[in-house]
C-alpha atoms as a printed R data frame, in Angstrom:
    type eleno elety resid chain resno        x       y       z
1   ATOM     1    CA   PRO     A     1    6.119 -16.402  -0.577
2   ATOM     2    CA   LEU     A     2    5.473 -15.830  -4.437
3   ATOM     3    CA   GLN     A     3    4.665 -19.676  -4.422
4   ATOM     4    CA   THR     A     4    1.236 -19.018  -2.610
5   ATOM     5    CA   LEU     A     5   -0.070 -16.636  -4.925
6   ATOM     6    CA   THR     A     6    1.669 -18.458  -8.203
7   ATOM     7    CA   ALA     A     7    1.199 -21.985  -7.669
8   ATOM     8    CA   PRO     A     8    0.041 -24.590  -5.529
9   ATOM     9    CA   ALA     A     9    1.928 -25.135  -2.210
10  ATOM    10    CA   PRO     A    10    4.181 -28.069  -2.079
11  ATOM    11    CA   PHE     A    11    3.789 -31.376  -0.005
12  ATOM    12    CA   ALA     A    12    6.594 -31.720   2.243
13  ATOM    13    CA   ASP     A    13    7.590 -35.442   1.133
14  ATOM    14    CA   GLU     A    14    8.112 -33.945  -2.122
15  ATOM    15    CA   THR     A    15   10.096 -30.748  -2.021
16  ATOM    16    CA   SER     A    16   13.867 -30.391  -1.444
17  ATOM    17    CA   CYS     A    17   13.014 -27.062   0.259
18  ATOM    18    CA   GLN     A    18   14.371 -26.960   3.995
19  ATOM    19    CA   CYS     A    19   15.278 -24.827   6.245
20  ATOM    20    CA   ARG     A    20   19.207 -24.563   6.071
21  ATOM    21    CA   ALA     A    21   19.470 -22.012   8.666
22  ATOM    22    CA   PRO     A    22   20.502 -23.129  12.231
23  ATOM    23    CA   HIS     A    23   16.868 -23.909  14.177
24  ATOM    24    CA   GLU     A    24   17.919 -21.868  17.343
25  ATOM    25    CA   LYS     A    25   13.982 -21.858  19.858
26  ATOM    26    CA   LEU     A    26   12.859 -19.108  19.517
27  ATOM    27    CA   THR     A    27   10.573 -17.410  21.558
28  ATOM    28    CA   VAL     A    28    6.811 -15.535  21.029
29  ATOM    29    CA   ALA     A    29    8.796 -11.841  21.783
30  ATOM    30    CA   GLN     A    30   11.728 -12.559  19.209
31  ATOM    31    CA   ALA     A    31    9.583 -14.082  16.719
32  ATOM    32    CA   ARG     A    32    6.983 -10.964  16.852
33  ATOM    33    CA   ARG     A    33   10.229  -8.739  16.556
34  ATOM    34    CA   GLY     A    34   11.189 -10.414  13.062
35  ATOM    35    CA   THR     A    35   14.058 -12.721  11.985
36  ATOM    36    CA   PRO     A    36   16.301 -12.958   9.349
37  ATOM    37    CA   VAL     A    37   14.664 -13.432   5.716
38  ATOM    38    CA   ASP     A    38   16.548 -16.530   5.630
39  ATOM    39    CA   ARG     A    39   15.620 -17.619   8.780
40  ATOM    40    CA   PRO     A    40   11.934 -17.735   8.520
41  ATOM    41    CA   VAL     A    41    9.647 -18.349  11.630
42  ATOM    42    CA   ARG     A    42    8.048 -21.962  11.275
43  ATOM    43    CA   VAL     A    43    4.328 -22.098  11.969
44  ATOM    44    CA   TYR     A    44    2.310 -25.756  12.172
45  ATOM    45    CA   ALA     A    45   -1.695 -25.667  11.841
46  ATOM    46    CA   ASP     A    46   -3.212 -28.960  11.165
47  ATOM    47    CA   GLY     A    47   -6.972 -29.881  10.994
48  ATOM    48    CA   ILE     A    48   -8.988 -32.142   9.014
49  ATOM    49    CA   PHE     A    49  -10.198 -29.662   7.035
50  ATOM    50    CA   ASP     A    50  -13.440 -31.431   5.682
51  ATOM    51    CA   LEU     A    51  -15.477 -29.484   3.451
52  ATOM    52    CA   PHE     A    52  -12.639 -26.543   3.276
53  ATOM    53    CA   HIS     A    53  -14.482 -23.316   3.690
54  ATOM    54    CA   SER     A    54  -13.918 -19.828   5.003
55  ATOM    55    CA   GLY     A    55  -13.689 -20.658   9.085
56  ATOM    56    CA   HIS     A    56  -10.170 -22.866   7.892
57  ATOM    57    CA   ALA     A    57   -9.553 -19.591   5.711
58  ATOM    58    CA   ARG     A    58   -9.516 -18.027   7.999
59  ATOM    59    CA   ALA     A    59   -7.686 -20.053  10.914
60  ATOM    60    CA   LEU     A    60   -4.953 -20.450   8.161
61  ATOM    61    CA   MET     A    61   -4.833 -16.312   7.738
62  ATOM    62    CA   GLN     A    62   -4.194 -15.388  11.107
63  ATOM    63    CA   ALA     A    63   -1.474 -18.248  11.775
64  ATOM    64    CA   LYS     A    64    0.375 -16.738   8.555
65  ATOM    65    CA   THR     A    65    0.018 -13.192   9.777
66  ATOM    66    CA   LEU     A    66    0.764 -13.929  13.622
67  ATOM    67    CA   PHE     A    67    4.550 -13.234  13.082
68  ATOM    68    CA   PRO     A    68    6.215 -10.365  10.528
69  ATOM    69    CA   ASN     A    69    8.581 -13.503   8.531
70  ATOM    70    CA   SER     A    70    6.445 -16.634   8.742
71  ATOM    71    CA   TYR     A    71    6.357 -20.001   7.068
72  ATOM    72    CA   LEU     A    72    3.358 -21.880   7.420
73  ATOM    73    CA   LEU     A    73    3.176 -25.388   7.432
74  ATOM    74    CA   VAL     A    74   -0.309 -27.356   7.397
75  ATOM    75    CA   GLY     A    75   -0.636 -30.576   8.369
76  ATOM    76    CA   VAL     A    76   -3.747 -32.511   7.306
77  ATOM    77    CA   CYS     A    77   -4.337 -35.586   8.935
78  ATOM    78    CA   SER     A    78   -5.515 -39.403   6.297
79  ATOM    79    CA   ASP     A    79   -9.111 -40.749   6.219
80  ATOM    80    CA   ASP     A    80   -7.880 -43.889   8.629
81  ATOM    81    CA   LEU     A    81   -6.225 -41.922  11.145
82  ATOM    82    CA   THR     A    82   -9.357 -39.210  11.120
83  ATOM    83    CA   HIS     A    83  -12.571 -41.928  10.596
84  ATOM    84    CA   LYS     A    84  -10.682 -43.679  13.752
85  ATOM    85    CA   PHE     A    85  -10.207 -40.555  16.219
86  ATOM    86    CA   LYS     A    86  -13.293 -38.190  14.556
87  ATOM    87    CA   GLY     A    87  -15.640 -39.860  11.785
88  ATOM    88    CA   PHE     A    88  -16.488 -40.451   9.067
89  ATOM    89    CA   THR     A    89  -15.790 -37.387   6.216
90  ATOM    90    CA   VAL     A    90  -17.568 -35.619   2.980
91  ATOM    91    CA   MET     A    91  -13.919 -35.342   1.120
92  ATOM    92    CA   ASN     A    92  -11.575 -38.432   1.138
93  ATOM    93    CA   GLU     A    93   -7.859 -37.199   1.930
94  ATOM    94    CA   THR     A    94   -7.144 -36.688  -1.610
95  ATOM    95    CA   GLU     A    95   -9.229 -33.952  -2.089
96  ATOM    96    CA   ARG     A    96   -8.333 -32.632   1.464
97  ATOM    97    CA   TYR     A    97   -4.855 -32.368   0.229
98  ATOM    98    CA   GLU     A    98   -5.180 -30.930  -2.773
99  ATOM    99    CA   ALA     A    99   -7.787 -27.794  -0.716
100 ATOM   100    CA   LEU     A   100   -5.202 -27.146   1.355
101 ATOM   101    CA   ARG     A   101   -2.877 -26.940  -1.365
102 ATOM   102    CA   HIS     A   102   -4.491 -24.082  -3.484
103 ATOM   103    CA   CYS     A   103   -5.202 -21.716  -0.025
104 ATOM   104    CA   ARG     A   104   -3.150 -18.481  -0.808
105 ATOM   105    CA   TYR     A   105   -1.538 -18.501   2.882
106 ATOM   106    CA   VAL     A   106   -0.066 -21.867   2.993
107 ATOM   107    CA   ASP     A   107    3.572 -22.338   2.110
108 ATOM   108    CA   GLU     A   108    3.616 -26.139   2.834
109 ATOM   109    CA   VAL     A   109    1.133 -29.227   3.309
110 ATOM   110    CA   ILE     A   110    2.301 -32.512   5.541
111 ATOM   111    CA   ARG     A   111    0.086 -35.004   4.440
112 ATOM   112    CA   ASP     A   112   -0.743 -37.972   6.658
113 ATOM   113    CA   ALA     A   113   -0.076 -35.555   9.871
114 ATOM   114    CA   PRO     A   114   -0.160 -37.554  13.464
115 ATOM   115    CA   TRP     A   115   -2.810 -36.923  15.382
116 ATOM   116    CA   THR     A   116   -0.458 -35.611  18.394
117 ATOM   117    CA   LEU     A   117    2.327 -33.394  17.686
118 ATOM   118    CA   THR     A   118    5.686 -35.528  18.597
119 ATOM   119    CA   PRO     A   119    8.537 -33.986  19.643
120 ATOM   120    CA   GLU     A   120   10.280 -36.222  16.883
121 ATOM   121    CA   PHE     A   121    8.107 -35.216  14.354
122 ATOM   122    CA   LEU     A   122    8.658 -31.317  15.764
123 ATOM   123    CA   GLU     A   123   11.974 -32.156  15.024
124 ATOM   124    CA   LYS     A   124   12.042 -32.951  12.143
125 ATOM   125    CA   HIS     A   125    9.972 -30.345   9.847
126 ATOM   126    CA   LYS     A   126   11.730 -27.338  12.717
127 ATOM   127    CA   ILE     A   127    8.513 -26.287  13.703
128 ATOM   128    CA   ASP     A   128    8.759 -23.354  15.928
129 ATOM   129    CA   PHE     A   129    5.219 -22.993  17.340
130 ATOM   130    CA   VAL     A   130    2.031 -24.367  16.710
131 ATOM   131    CA   ALA     A   131   -1.504 -22.346  15.658
132 ATOM   132    CA   HIS     A   132   -4.353 -23.562  16.942
133 ATOM   133    CA   ASP     A   133   -7.815 -22.210  18.262
134 ATOM   134    CA   ASP     A   134   -7.766 -21.880  22.006
135 ATOM   135    CA   ILE     A   135  -10.546 -24.332  22.665
136 ATOM   136    CA   PRO     A   136   -9.159 -27.421  24.771
137 ATOM   137    CA   TYR     A   137   -9.376 -30.293  21.932
138 ATOM   138    CA   SER     A   138  -10.348 -33.822  23.825
139 ATOM   139    CA   SER     A   139   -9.371 -36.553  21.895
140 ATOM   140    CA   ALA     A   140   -7.334 -39.594  21.795
141 ATOM   141    CA   GLY     A   141   -7.671 -40.133  25.688
142 ATOM   142    CA   SER     A   142   -6.649 -37.309  26.383
143 ATOM   143    CA   ASP     A   143   -8.204 -33.766  27.761
144 ATOM   144    CA   ASP     A   144   -6.313 -31.365  25.539
145 ATOM   145    CA   VAL     A   145   -3.751 -32.700  22.432
146 ATOM   146    CA   TYR     A   146   -1.991 -29.715  22.467
147 ATOM   147    CA   LYS     A   147   -1.225 -29.709  26.331
148 ATOM   148    CA   HIS     A   148    2.046 -30.330  26.334
149 ATOM   149    CA   ILE     A   149    2.761 -27.702  23.624
150 ATOM   150    CA   LYS     A   150    1.480 -25.274  25.874
151 ATOM   151    CA   GLU     A   151    3.855 -26.308  28.629
152 ATOM   152    CA   ALA     A   152    6.798 -25.980  25.992
153 ATOM   153    CA   GLY     A   153    5.576 -22.344  24.843
154 ATOM   154    CA   MET     A   154    5.407 -22.992  21.650
155 ATOM   155    CA   PHE     A   155    1.637 -22.562  20.872
156 ATOM   156    CA   VAL     A   156    0.426 -19.787  19.639
157 ATOM   157    CA   PRO     A   157   -3.162 -19.246  19.518
158 ATOM   158    CA   THR     A   158   -6.048 -17.824  17.171
159 ATOM   159    CA   GLN     A   159  -10.185 -16.657  16.963
160 ATOM   160    CA   ARG     A   160  -12.560 -19.559  14.941
161 ATOM   161    CA   THR     A   161  -15.763 -18.226  12.716
162 ATOM   162    CA   GLU     A   162  -18.495 -17.763  14.401
163 ATOM   163    CA   GLY     A   163  -20.847 -18.990  12.309
164 ATOM   164    CA   ILE     A   164  -19.337 -21.129  10.102
165 ATOM   165    CA   SER     A   165  -17.967 -25.100  10.604
166 ATOM   166    CA   THR     A   166  -17.704 -28.045   8.424
167 ATOM   167    CA   SER     A   167  -20.317 -29.749  11.267
168 ATOM   168    CA   ASP     A   168  -22.773 -26.648  10.273
169 ATOM   169    CA   ILE     A   169  -22.716 -27.412   6.404
170 ATOM   170    CA   ILE     A   170  -23.511 -30.904   7.365
171 ATOM   171    CA   THR     A   171  -26.565 -29.938   9.094
172 ATOM   172    CA   ARG     A   172  -27.866 -28.175   6.597
173 ATOM   173    CA   ILE     A   173  -27.605 -30.989   3.975
174 ATOM   174    CA   VAL     A   174  -29.277 -32.918   6.228
175 ATOM   175    CA   ARG     A   175  -31.956 -30.733   7.182
176 ATOM   176    CA   ASP     A   176  -32.541 -30.074   3.300
177 ATOM   177    CA   TYR     A   177  -31.975 -33.910   1.588
178 ATOM   178    CA   ASP     A   178  -35.371 -33.795  -0.162
179 ATOM   179    CA   VAL     A   179  -34.158 -30.702  -1.638
180 ATOM   180    CA   TYR     A   180  -30.609 -31.752  -2.711
181 ATOM   181    CA   ALA     A   181  -31.652 -35.180  -3.547
182 ATOM   182    CA   ARG     A   182  -33.854 -34.287  -6.055
183 ATOM   183    CA   ARG     A   183  -31.704 -31.654  -7.623
184 ATOM   184    CA   ASN     A   184  -29.214 -34.271  -8.243
185 ATOM   185    CA   LEU     A   185  -31.936 -36.471  -9.251
186 ATOM   186    CA   GLN     A   186  -32.540 -33.706 -12.161
187 ATOM   187    CA   ARG     A   187  -29.172 -33.366 -13.048
188 ATOM   188    CA   GLY     A   188  -28.663 -36.762 -13.964
189 ATOM   189    CA   TYR     A   189  -27.414 -38.987 -10.532
190 ATOM   190    CA   THR     A   190  -29.082 -42.025 -10.254
191 ATOM   191    CA   ALA     A   191  -30.972 -43.419  -6.836
192 ATOM   192    CA   LYS     A   192  -28.328 -46.158  -6.142
193 ATOM   193    CA   GLU     A   193  -25.712 -43.483  -6.354
194 ATOM   194    CA   LEU     A   194  -27.992 -41.513  -3.834
195 ATOM   195    CA   ASN     A   195  -28.713 -44.102  -1.776
196 ATOM   196    CA   VAL     A   196  -32.892 -43.790  -2.766
197 ATOM   197    CA   SER     A   197  -35.073 -46.005  -2.296
198 ATOM   198    CA   PHE     A   198  -37.489 -46.452  -5.361
199 ATOM   199    CA   ILE     A   199  -40.564 -44.796  -3.747
200 ATOM   200    CA   ASN     A   200  -38.690 -42.152  -3.026
201 ATOM   201    CA   GLU     A   201  -37.307 -41.576  -6.414
202 ATOM   202    CA   LYS     A   202  -40.620 -42.114  -8.036
203 ATOM   203    CA   LYS     A   203  -41.942 -39.217  -5.393
204 ATOM   204    CA   TYR     A   204  -38.831 -36.362  -5.942
205 ATOM   205    CA   ARG     A   205  -38.836 -37.098  -9.344
206 ATOM   206    CA   PHE     A   206  -43.609 -36.236  -9.248
207 ATOM   207    CA   GLN     A   207  -42.089 -33.416  -7.040
208 ATOM   208    CA   ASN     A   208  -39.785 -32.432  -9.955
209 ATOM   209    CA   GLN     A   209  -42.381 -32.258 -12.441
210 ATOM   210    CA   VAL     A   210  -44.709 -30.105 -10.156
211 ATOM   211    CA   ASP     A   211  -42.270 -27.772  -9.496
212 ATOM   212    CA   LYS     A   212  -41.539 -27.618 -13.135
213 ATOM   213    CA   MET     A   213  -45.576 -26.617 -14.403
214 ATOM   214    CA   LYS     A   214  -45.334 -23.801 -10.693
215 ATOM   215    CA   GLU     A   215  -42.216 -22.311 -12.914
216 ATOM   216    CA   LYS     A   216  -44.126 -22.448 -16.009
217 ATOM   217    CA   VAL     A   217  -47.325 -20.909 -14.184
218 ATOM   218    CA   LYS     A   218  -45.236 -18.097 -12.532
219 ATOM   219    CA   ASN     A   219  -43.216 -17.541 -15.648
220 ATOM   220    CA   VAL     A   220  -46.878 -17.100 -17.729
221 ATOM   221    CA   GLU     A   221  -47.682 -14.676 -14.881
222 ATOM   222    CA   GLU     A   222  -44.730 -12.943 -14.625
223 ATOM   223    CA   LYS     A   223  -45.211 -12.335 -18.863
224 ATOM   224    CA   SER     A   224  -48.664 -11.511 -18.490
225 ATOM   225    CA   LYS     A   225  -47.685  -8.658 -15.514
226 ATOM   226    CA   GLU     A   226  -45.299  -6.749 -17.954
227 ATOM   227    CA   PHE     A   227  -47.591  -7.044 -20.660
228 ATOM   228    CA   VAL     A   228  -50.331  -5.497 -18.389
229 ATOM   229    CA   ASN     A   229  -47.996  -3.179 -17.292
230 ATOM   230    CA   LYS     A   230  -46.629  -2.076 -21.372
231 ATOM   231    CA   VAL     A   231  -50.673  -1.750 -22.220
232 ATOM   232    CA   GLU     A   232  -51.428   0.451 -18.941
233 ATOM   233    CA   GLU     A   233  -48.465   2.198 -19.501
234 ATOM   234    CA   LYS     A   234  -49.251   2.568 -23.571
235 ATOM   235    CA   SER     A   235  -52.607   3.237 -22.481
236 ATOM   236    CA   HIS     A   236  -51.965   6.441 -20.437
237 ATOM   237    CA   ASP     A   237  -49.699   7.396 -22.815
238 ATOM   238    CA   LEU     A   238  -52.972   7.257 -25.522
239 ATOM   239    CA   ILE     A   239  -55.187   9.079 -22.843
240 ATOM   240    CA   GLN     A   240  -52.303  12.009 -22.095
241 ATOM   241    CA   LYS     A   241  -51.439  13.009 -26.217
242 ATOM   242    CA   TRP     A   242  -55.864  12.716 -26.469
243 ATOM   243    CA   GLU     A   243  -56.030  15.165 -23.562
244 ATOM   244    CA   GLU     A   244  -53.537  17.569 -25.181
245 ATOM   245    CA   LYS     A   245  -55.414  17.209 -28.489
246 ATOM   246    CA   SER     A   246  -59.046  17.654 -27.132
247 ATOM   247    CA   ARG     A   247  -57.267  21.230 -25.376
248 ATOM   248    CA   GLU     A   248  -55.823  21.777 -28.689
249 ATOM   249    CA   PHE     A   249  -59.382  20.941 -30.312
250 ATOM   250    CA   ILE     A   250  -61.328  23.006 -28.294
251 ATOM   251    CA   GLY     A   251  -58.864  26.222 -27.863
252 ATOM   252    CA   ASN     A   252  -59.176  26.104 -31.715
253 ATOM   253    CA   PHE     A   253  -63.290  25.700 -31.738
254 ATOM   254    CA   LEU     A   254  -63.346  28.372 -29.464
255 ATOM   255    CA   GLU     A   255  -61.326  30.833 -31.413
256 ATOM   256    CA   LEU     A   256  -63.338  30.108 -34.515
257 ATOM   257    CA   PHE     A   257  -66.749  29.687 -32.884
258 ATOM   258    CA   GLY     A   258  -66.658  31.397 -29.664
259 ATOM   259    CA   PRO     A   259  -68.055  34.739 -28.455
260 ATOM   260    CA   ASP     A   260  -65.361  36.712 -30.254
261 ATOM   261    CA   GLY     A   261  -64.490  34.688 -32.579
262 ATOM   262    CA   ALA     A   262  -63.518  34.332 -36.413
263 ATOM   263    CA   TRP     A   263  -66.330  32.777 -37.635
264 ATOM   264    CA   LYS     A   264  -68.656  35.424 -35.959
265 ATOM   265    CA   GLN     A   265  -66.388  38.469 -37.494
266 ATOM   266    CA   MET     A   266  -66.806  36.915 -40.373
267 ATOM   267    CA   PHE     A   267  -70.314  36.549 -40.792
268 ATOM   268    CA   GLN     A   268  -70.784  40.440 -39.727
269 ATOM   269    CA   GLU     A   269  -69.006  41.727 -42.529
270 ATOM   270    CA   ARG     A   270  -70.400  39.089 -45.055
271 ATOM   271    CA   SER     A   271  -73.679  40.180 -43.253
272 ATOM   272    CA   GLY     A   272  -73.207  44.041 -44.084
273 ATOM   273    CA   ARG     A   273  -72.653  43.184 -47.327
274 ATOM   274    CA   MET     A   274  -75.713  41.619 -48.256
275 ATOM   275    CA   LEU     A   275  -77.649  44.984 -46.662
276 ATOM   276    CA   GLN     A   276  -75.715  46.922 -48.821
277 ATOM   277    CA   ALA     A   277  -76.597  44.653 -51.855
278 ATOM   278    CA   PHE     A   278  -80.098  44.645 -51.271
279 ATOM   279    CA   SER     A   279  -80.526  48.086 -49.783
280 ATOM   280    CA   PRO     A   280  -81.182  51.159 -52.998
281 ATOM   281    CA   ARG     A   281  -79.001  53.596 -53.475
282 ATOM   282    CA   GLN     A   282  -79.966  57.521 -52.699
283 ATOM   283    CA   SER     A   283  -80.051  59.717 -55.894
284 ATOM   284    CA   PRO     A   284  -78.203  62.558 -55.529
285 ATOM   285    CA   THR     A   285  -79.264  65.611 -54.539
286 ATOM   286    CA   ASN     A   286  -77.373  67.941 -56.896
287 ATOM   287    CA   SER     A   287  -78.660  66.468 -60.185
288 ATOM   288    CA   PRO     A   288  -79.722  69.064 -63.025
289 ATOM   289    CA   THR     A   289  -83.328  69.025 -63.705
290 ATOM   290    CA   ARG     A   290  -84.412  68.661 -67.486
291 ATOM   291    CA   GLY     A   291  -86.711  71.809 -69.275
292 ATOM   292    CA   ARG     A   292  -87.490  72.692 -65.998
293 ATOM   293    CA   SER     A   293  -87.494  76.285 -64.979
294 ATOM   294    CA   PRO     A   294  -85.340  76.832 -61.596
295 ATOM   295    CA   SER     A   295  -87.891  78.594 -59.790
296 ATOM   296    CA   ARG     A   296  -90.801  76.710 -60.352
297 ATOM   297    CA   SER     A   297  -90.565  73.077 -58.518
298 ATOM   298    CA   PRO     A   298  -92.035  70.395 -60.149
299 ATOM   299    CA   SER     A   299  -95.519  69.079 -58.989
300 ATOM   300    CA   PRO     A   300  -96.131  65.518 -58.433
301 ATOM   301    CA   PRO     A   301  -98.184  63.882 -60.739
302 ATOM   302    CA   PHE     A   302 -100.464  63.054 -58.077
303 ATOM   303    CA   PRO     A   303 -101.396  66.034 -55.524
304 ATOM   304    CA   TRP     A   304 -103.770  64.019 -53.849
305 ATOM   305    CA   LEU     A   305 -101.265  61.211 -52.529
306 ATOM   306    CA   PHE     A   306  -99.013  63.550 -51.009
307 ATOM   307    CA   ASN     A   307 -101.922  65.706 -49.510
308 ATOM   308    CA   LYS     A   308 -102.337  65.690 -45.990
309 ATOM   309    CA   ALA     A   309 -106.584  66.394 -46.916
310 ATOM   310    CA   SER     A   310 -108.451  63.184 -47.078
311 ATOM   311    CA   PRO     A   311 -107.967  61.692 -50.840
312 ATOM   312    CA   PRO     A   312 -111.171  62.218 -52.804
313 ATOM   313    CA   SER     A   313 -114.259  60.331 -51.637
314 ATOM   314    CA   SER     A   314 -115.807  58.832 -54.764
315 ATOM   315    CA   PRO     A   315 -114.702  58.045 -58.670
316 ATOM   316    CA   LYS     A   316 -116.315  61.137 -60.078
317 ATOM   317    CA   ALA     A   317 -114.269  63.182 -57.972
318 ATOM   318    CA   ALA     A   318 -111.116  61.786 -58.276
319 ATOM   319    CA   SER     A   319 -112.174  62.076 -62.501
320 ATOM   320    CA   ALA     A   320 -112.855  65.667 -61.950
321 ATOM   321    CA   SER     A   321 -109.827  65.811 -60.418
322 ATOM   322    CA   LEU     A   322 -107.892  64.338 -63.210
323 ATOM   323    CA   SER     A   323 -109.295  66.430 -66.231
324 ATOM   324    CA   SER     A   324 -108.513  69.763 -64.144
325 ATOM   325    CA   MET     A   325 -104.917  68.605 -63.897
326 ATOM   326    CA   SER     A   326 -105.052  67.498 -67.640
327 ATOM   327    CA   GLU     A   327 -106.386  71.105 -67.904
328 ATOM   328    CA   GLY     A   328 -103.237  72.833 -66.190
329 ATOM   329    CA   ASP     A   329 -101.103  70.656 -67.824
330 ATOM   330    CA   GLU     A   330 -102.131  72.339 -71.120
331 ATOM   331    CA   ASP     A   331 -102.471  75.394 -69.945
332 ATOM   332    CA   GLU     A   332  -98.339  75.084 -69.083
333 ATOM   333    CA   LYS     A   333  -98.168  73.763 -72.383
């Protein structure tokens, strides 16, 4: 069993590993209960296995796990036999043999397997059971090539995997033939190798050039979109930063020039200082008088200025009053 995981499965005609235990006929019930280590249940599965895919691998996995102790032999039909009874294959027989050898569930590969299983073939390889899907397989003039195996009680059915088959894969290739032909021309295959005419070759090459141009335009559009997205992101960041800075600037402006801002307080302080500087200082009321008696208060030099009566109506009256004031001063002296 370790060989199936570490090395390719051997070919039946090249290996000396044979089942040495007596080959006694087993029933399905006996095989399901388990057999001794030196007597594994030898299960045989055959097929064409063209374009080996997951459906093939799942069928072989079911055949391998039918019984607790099993040894899986896989028969692969040759090209001559397959082309005679089924049709042309994509992979040749050597490629199909190698594909089976590298499947982890396969213990041994039988090359050039027969189309119909004979008792001599079953006895030669000491086959206990044949595993295949239960759909009647009509070929080689028979309604079911496994009919005699089923009657002998040696047939064990497996389940097909829906949605995958060799015919489905070939149908996809035929349906998308132009796409694959253009791809292989682009990769270096010649028109002769692809069985493509001269006109179709030129058409495919022109389509490849158009596709390249479309791809370039698409790349330019994607790069331009990325550039626009980056510019939008940066502009969004700049707008956000500008909004934050503008809020900060407006706040600072209001703190300085607002109704209760620092500029108003500073202006009021400076205007008060200017008013104090321009207004005259009042003389102190308790300053002593020079050469005057405390009982008499000094008379103003121009009494008519401080008199509530009307001032002299003529210059003569004004001069008379001045002369009288001068006489009064002389009397005081």
